[in-house]
Coordinates of C-alpha atoms in Angstrom, one line a residue:
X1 CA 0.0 0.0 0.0
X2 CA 1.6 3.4 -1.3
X3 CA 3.1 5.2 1.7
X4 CA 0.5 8.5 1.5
X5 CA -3.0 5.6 2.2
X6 CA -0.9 4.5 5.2
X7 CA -0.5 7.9 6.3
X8 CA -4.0 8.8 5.7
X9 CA -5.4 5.8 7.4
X10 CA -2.8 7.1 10.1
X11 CA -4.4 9.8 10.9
X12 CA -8.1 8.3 11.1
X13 CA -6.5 6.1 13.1
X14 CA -5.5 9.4 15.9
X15 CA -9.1 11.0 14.8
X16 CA -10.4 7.6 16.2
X17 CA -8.1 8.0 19.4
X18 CA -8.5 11.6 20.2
X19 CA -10.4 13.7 21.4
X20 CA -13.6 11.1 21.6
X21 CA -12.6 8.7 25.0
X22 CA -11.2 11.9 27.0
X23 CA -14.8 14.2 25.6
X24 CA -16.7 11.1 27.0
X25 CA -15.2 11.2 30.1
X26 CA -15.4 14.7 31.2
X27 CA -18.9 15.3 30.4
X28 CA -20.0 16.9 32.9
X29 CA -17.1 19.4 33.6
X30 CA -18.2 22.8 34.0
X31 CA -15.5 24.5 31.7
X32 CA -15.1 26.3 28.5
X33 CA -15.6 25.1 25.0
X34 CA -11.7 25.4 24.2
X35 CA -10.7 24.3 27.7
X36 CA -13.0 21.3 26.9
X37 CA -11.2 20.7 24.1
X38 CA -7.9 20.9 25.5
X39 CA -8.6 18.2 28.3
X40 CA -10.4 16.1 26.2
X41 CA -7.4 15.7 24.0
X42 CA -4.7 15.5 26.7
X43 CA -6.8 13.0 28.2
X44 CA -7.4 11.0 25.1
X45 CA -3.8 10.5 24.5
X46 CA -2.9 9.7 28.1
X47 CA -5.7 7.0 27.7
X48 CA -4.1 5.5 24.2
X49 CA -0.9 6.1 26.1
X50 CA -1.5 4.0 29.5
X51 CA -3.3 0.7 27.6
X52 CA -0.7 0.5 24.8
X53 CA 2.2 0.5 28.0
X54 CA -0.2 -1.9 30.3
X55 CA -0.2 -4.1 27.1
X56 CA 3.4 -4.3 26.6
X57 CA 4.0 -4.4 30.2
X58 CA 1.3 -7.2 31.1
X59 CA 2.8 -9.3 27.9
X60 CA 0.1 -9.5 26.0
X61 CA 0.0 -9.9 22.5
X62 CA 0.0 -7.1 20.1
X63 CA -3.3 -8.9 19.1
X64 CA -4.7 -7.1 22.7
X65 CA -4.1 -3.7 20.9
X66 CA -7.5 -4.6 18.8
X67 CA -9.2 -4.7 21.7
X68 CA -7.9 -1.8 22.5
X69 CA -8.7 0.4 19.4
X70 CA -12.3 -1.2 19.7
X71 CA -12.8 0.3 22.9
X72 CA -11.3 3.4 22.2
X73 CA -13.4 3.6 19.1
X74 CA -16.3 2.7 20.9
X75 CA -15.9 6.0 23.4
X76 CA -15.6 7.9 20.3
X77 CA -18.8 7.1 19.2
X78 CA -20.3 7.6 22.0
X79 CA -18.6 10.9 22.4
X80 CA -19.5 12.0 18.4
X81 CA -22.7 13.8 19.3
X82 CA -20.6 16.1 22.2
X83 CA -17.9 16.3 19.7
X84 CA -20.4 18.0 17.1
X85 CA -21.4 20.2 19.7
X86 CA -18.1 21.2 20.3
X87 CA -16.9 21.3 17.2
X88 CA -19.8 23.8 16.2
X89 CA -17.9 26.5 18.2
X90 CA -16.1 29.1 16.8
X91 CA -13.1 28.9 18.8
X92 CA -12.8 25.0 19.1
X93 CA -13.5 24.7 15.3
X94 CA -10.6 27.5 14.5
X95 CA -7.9 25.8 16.7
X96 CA -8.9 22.1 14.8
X97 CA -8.4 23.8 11.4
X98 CA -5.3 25.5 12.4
X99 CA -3.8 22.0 14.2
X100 CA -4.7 20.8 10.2
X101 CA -3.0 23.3 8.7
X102 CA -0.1 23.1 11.2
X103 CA 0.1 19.3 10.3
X104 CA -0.1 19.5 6.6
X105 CA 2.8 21.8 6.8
X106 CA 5.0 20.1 8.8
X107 CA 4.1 16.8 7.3
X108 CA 5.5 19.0 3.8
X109 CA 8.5 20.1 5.4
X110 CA 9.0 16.2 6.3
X111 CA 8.4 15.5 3.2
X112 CA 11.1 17.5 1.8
X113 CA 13.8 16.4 4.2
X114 CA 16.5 13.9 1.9
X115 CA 18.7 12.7 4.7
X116 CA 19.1 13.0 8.3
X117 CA 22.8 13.0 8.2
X118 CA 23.6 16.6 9.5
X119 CA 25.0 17.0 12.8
X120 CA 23.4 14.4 15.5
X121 CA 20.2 15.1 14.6
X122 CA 19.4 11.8 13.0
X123 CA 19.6 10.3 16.4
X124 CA 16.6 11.6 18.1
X125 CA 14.9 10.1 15.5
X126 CA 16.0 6.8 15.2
X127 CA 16.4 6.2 18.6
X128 CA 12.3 7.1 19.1
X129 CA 11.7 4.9 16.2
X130 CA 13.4 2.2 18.1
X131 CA 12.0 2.7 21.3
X132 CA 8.7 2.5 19.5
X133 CA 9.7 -0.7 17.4
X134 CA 10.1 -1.9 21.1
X135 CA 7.1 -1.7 22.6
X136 CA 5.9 -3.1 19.4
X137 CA 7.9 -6.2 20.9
X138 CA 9.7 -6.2 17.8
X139 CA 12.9 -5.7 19.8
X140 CA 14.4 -7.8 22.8
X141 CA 13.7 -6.6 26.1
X142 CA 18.1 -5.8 26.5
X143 CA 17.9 -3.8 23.1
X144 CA 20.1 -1.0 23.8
X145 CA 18.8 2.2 21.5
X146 CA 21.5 3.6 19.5
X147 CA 23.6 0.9 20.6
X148 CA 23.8 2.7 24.6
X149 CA 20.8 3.4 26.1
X150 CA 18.8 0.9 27.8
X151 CA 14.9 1.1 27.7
X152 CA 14.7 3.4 31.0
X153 CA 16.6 6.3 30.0
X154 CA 13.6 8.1 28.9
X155 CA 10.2 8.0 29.8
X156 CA 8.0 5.8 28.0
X157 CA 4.7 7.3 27.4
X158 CA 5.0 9.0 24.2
X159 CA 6.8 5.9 22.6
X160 CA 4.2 3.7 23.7
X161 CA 1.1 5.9 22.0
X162 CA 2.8 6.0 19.0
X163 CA 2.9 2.4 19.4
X164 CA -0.7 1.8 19.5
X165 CA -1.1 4.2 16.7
X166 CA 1.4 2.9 14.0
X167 CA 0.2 -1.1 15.1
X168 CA -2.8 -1.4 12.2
X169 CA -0.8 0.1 9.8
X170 CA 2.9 -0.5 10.2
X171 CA 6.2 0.6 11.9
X172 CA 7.6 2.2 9.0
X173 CA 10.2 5.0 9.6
X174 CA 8.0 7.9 8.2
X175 CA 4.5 6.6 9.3
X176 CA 6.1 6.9 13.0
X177 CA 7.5 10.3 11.7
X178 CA 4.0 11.7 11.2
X179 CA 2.6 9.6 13.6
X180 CA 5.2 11.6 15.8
X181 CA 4.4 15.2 14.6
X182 CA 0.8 14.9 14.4
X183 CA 1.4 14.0 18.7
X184 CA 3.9 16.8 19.2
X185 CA 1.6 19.2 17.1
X186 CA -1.0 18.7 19.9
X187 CA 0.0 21.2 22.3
X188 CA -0.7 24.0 19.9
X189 CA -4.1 23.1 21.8
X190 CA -3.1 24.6 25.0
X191 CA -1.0 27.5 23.6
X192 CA -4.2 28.8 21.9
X193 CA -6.1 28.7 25.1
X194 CA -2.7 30.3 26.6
X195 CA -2.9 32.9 24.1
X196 CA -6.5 33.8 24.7
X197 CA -5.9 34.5 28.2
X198 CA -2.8 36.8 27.7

């Protein structure tokens, strides 16, 4: 399957994720529509997050991360008529199309990058791809990441959502890179509630 259908199922794939399970469960906080937003996301991804790492860490097969997409799926469709509420809001709807725009431009400007070889730059990256390919279980559990750093040198949260994302459609080195940005892009949520307040 051509690399841009991955990536586009990708990204259903976070729609899926986020902001459905976190909207579902914070009903009835008294807050406003942006803040709303904000901890529905953050709360979403934490969700993802904490059963892809109680997956790896209980052993299970990756086959458990179904399981897991179907519940998270299943909040999100519970969630879809709060989300259309939501989404119906000026502000909420202008922070999701500038999140999209955000993403479709750096997604370009990944697209244009030819090789990673400048300074040590290239090591963030791979080193996060492994860490991910890891809790995958595609790794052994002594892999050291760039050949020195064992599993507990960095926390393993954000390795372990992109995990459950990139599990239906592949571990491939630029499906984790957008899978990557799209997470990191995320906290342009909270800086536009930030920015409202100053």
């Amino acid at each position: 399957m051509p690399v841009a259908a991955l990536a586009a199922l990708l990204l259903l794939h976070l729609a899926i994720c986020c902001p459905g399970p976190g909207l579902l469960l914070i009903r009835r906080l008294r807050v406003s529509p942006l803040e709303r937003w904000c901890i529905a996301v953050a709360l979403s991804l934490l969700l993802v997050g904490l059963g892809s790492f109680a997956i790896f860490a209980l052993g299970l097969p990756n086959g458990a991360r179904l399981l897991l997409g179907a519940a998270l799926a299943g909040m999100s469709a519970l969630a879809f008529p709060d989300l259309r509420r939501l989404l119906r809001r000026t502000q909420v709807r202008d922070a999701a199309l500038g999140y999209a725009f955000l993403l479709a431009w750096s997604i370009a400007l990944l697209a244009a990058v030819r090789s990673y070889s400048g300074g040590t730059w290239y090591g963030d990256w791979a080193e996060h791809h492994q860490r991910t390919l890891f809790f995958l279980g595609a790794l052994p559990a002594d892999f050291r990441f760039l050949d020195r750093y064992l599993v507990t040198t960095r926390p393993p949260l954000m390795n372990a959502l992109t995990a459950q994302l990139l599990w239906p459609v592949g571990a491939r080195f630029e499906l984790f890179q957008i899978a990557s940005t799209a997470l990191n892009l995320t906290v342009f949520f909270p800086a536009c509630l930030l920015a409202q307040r100053l």
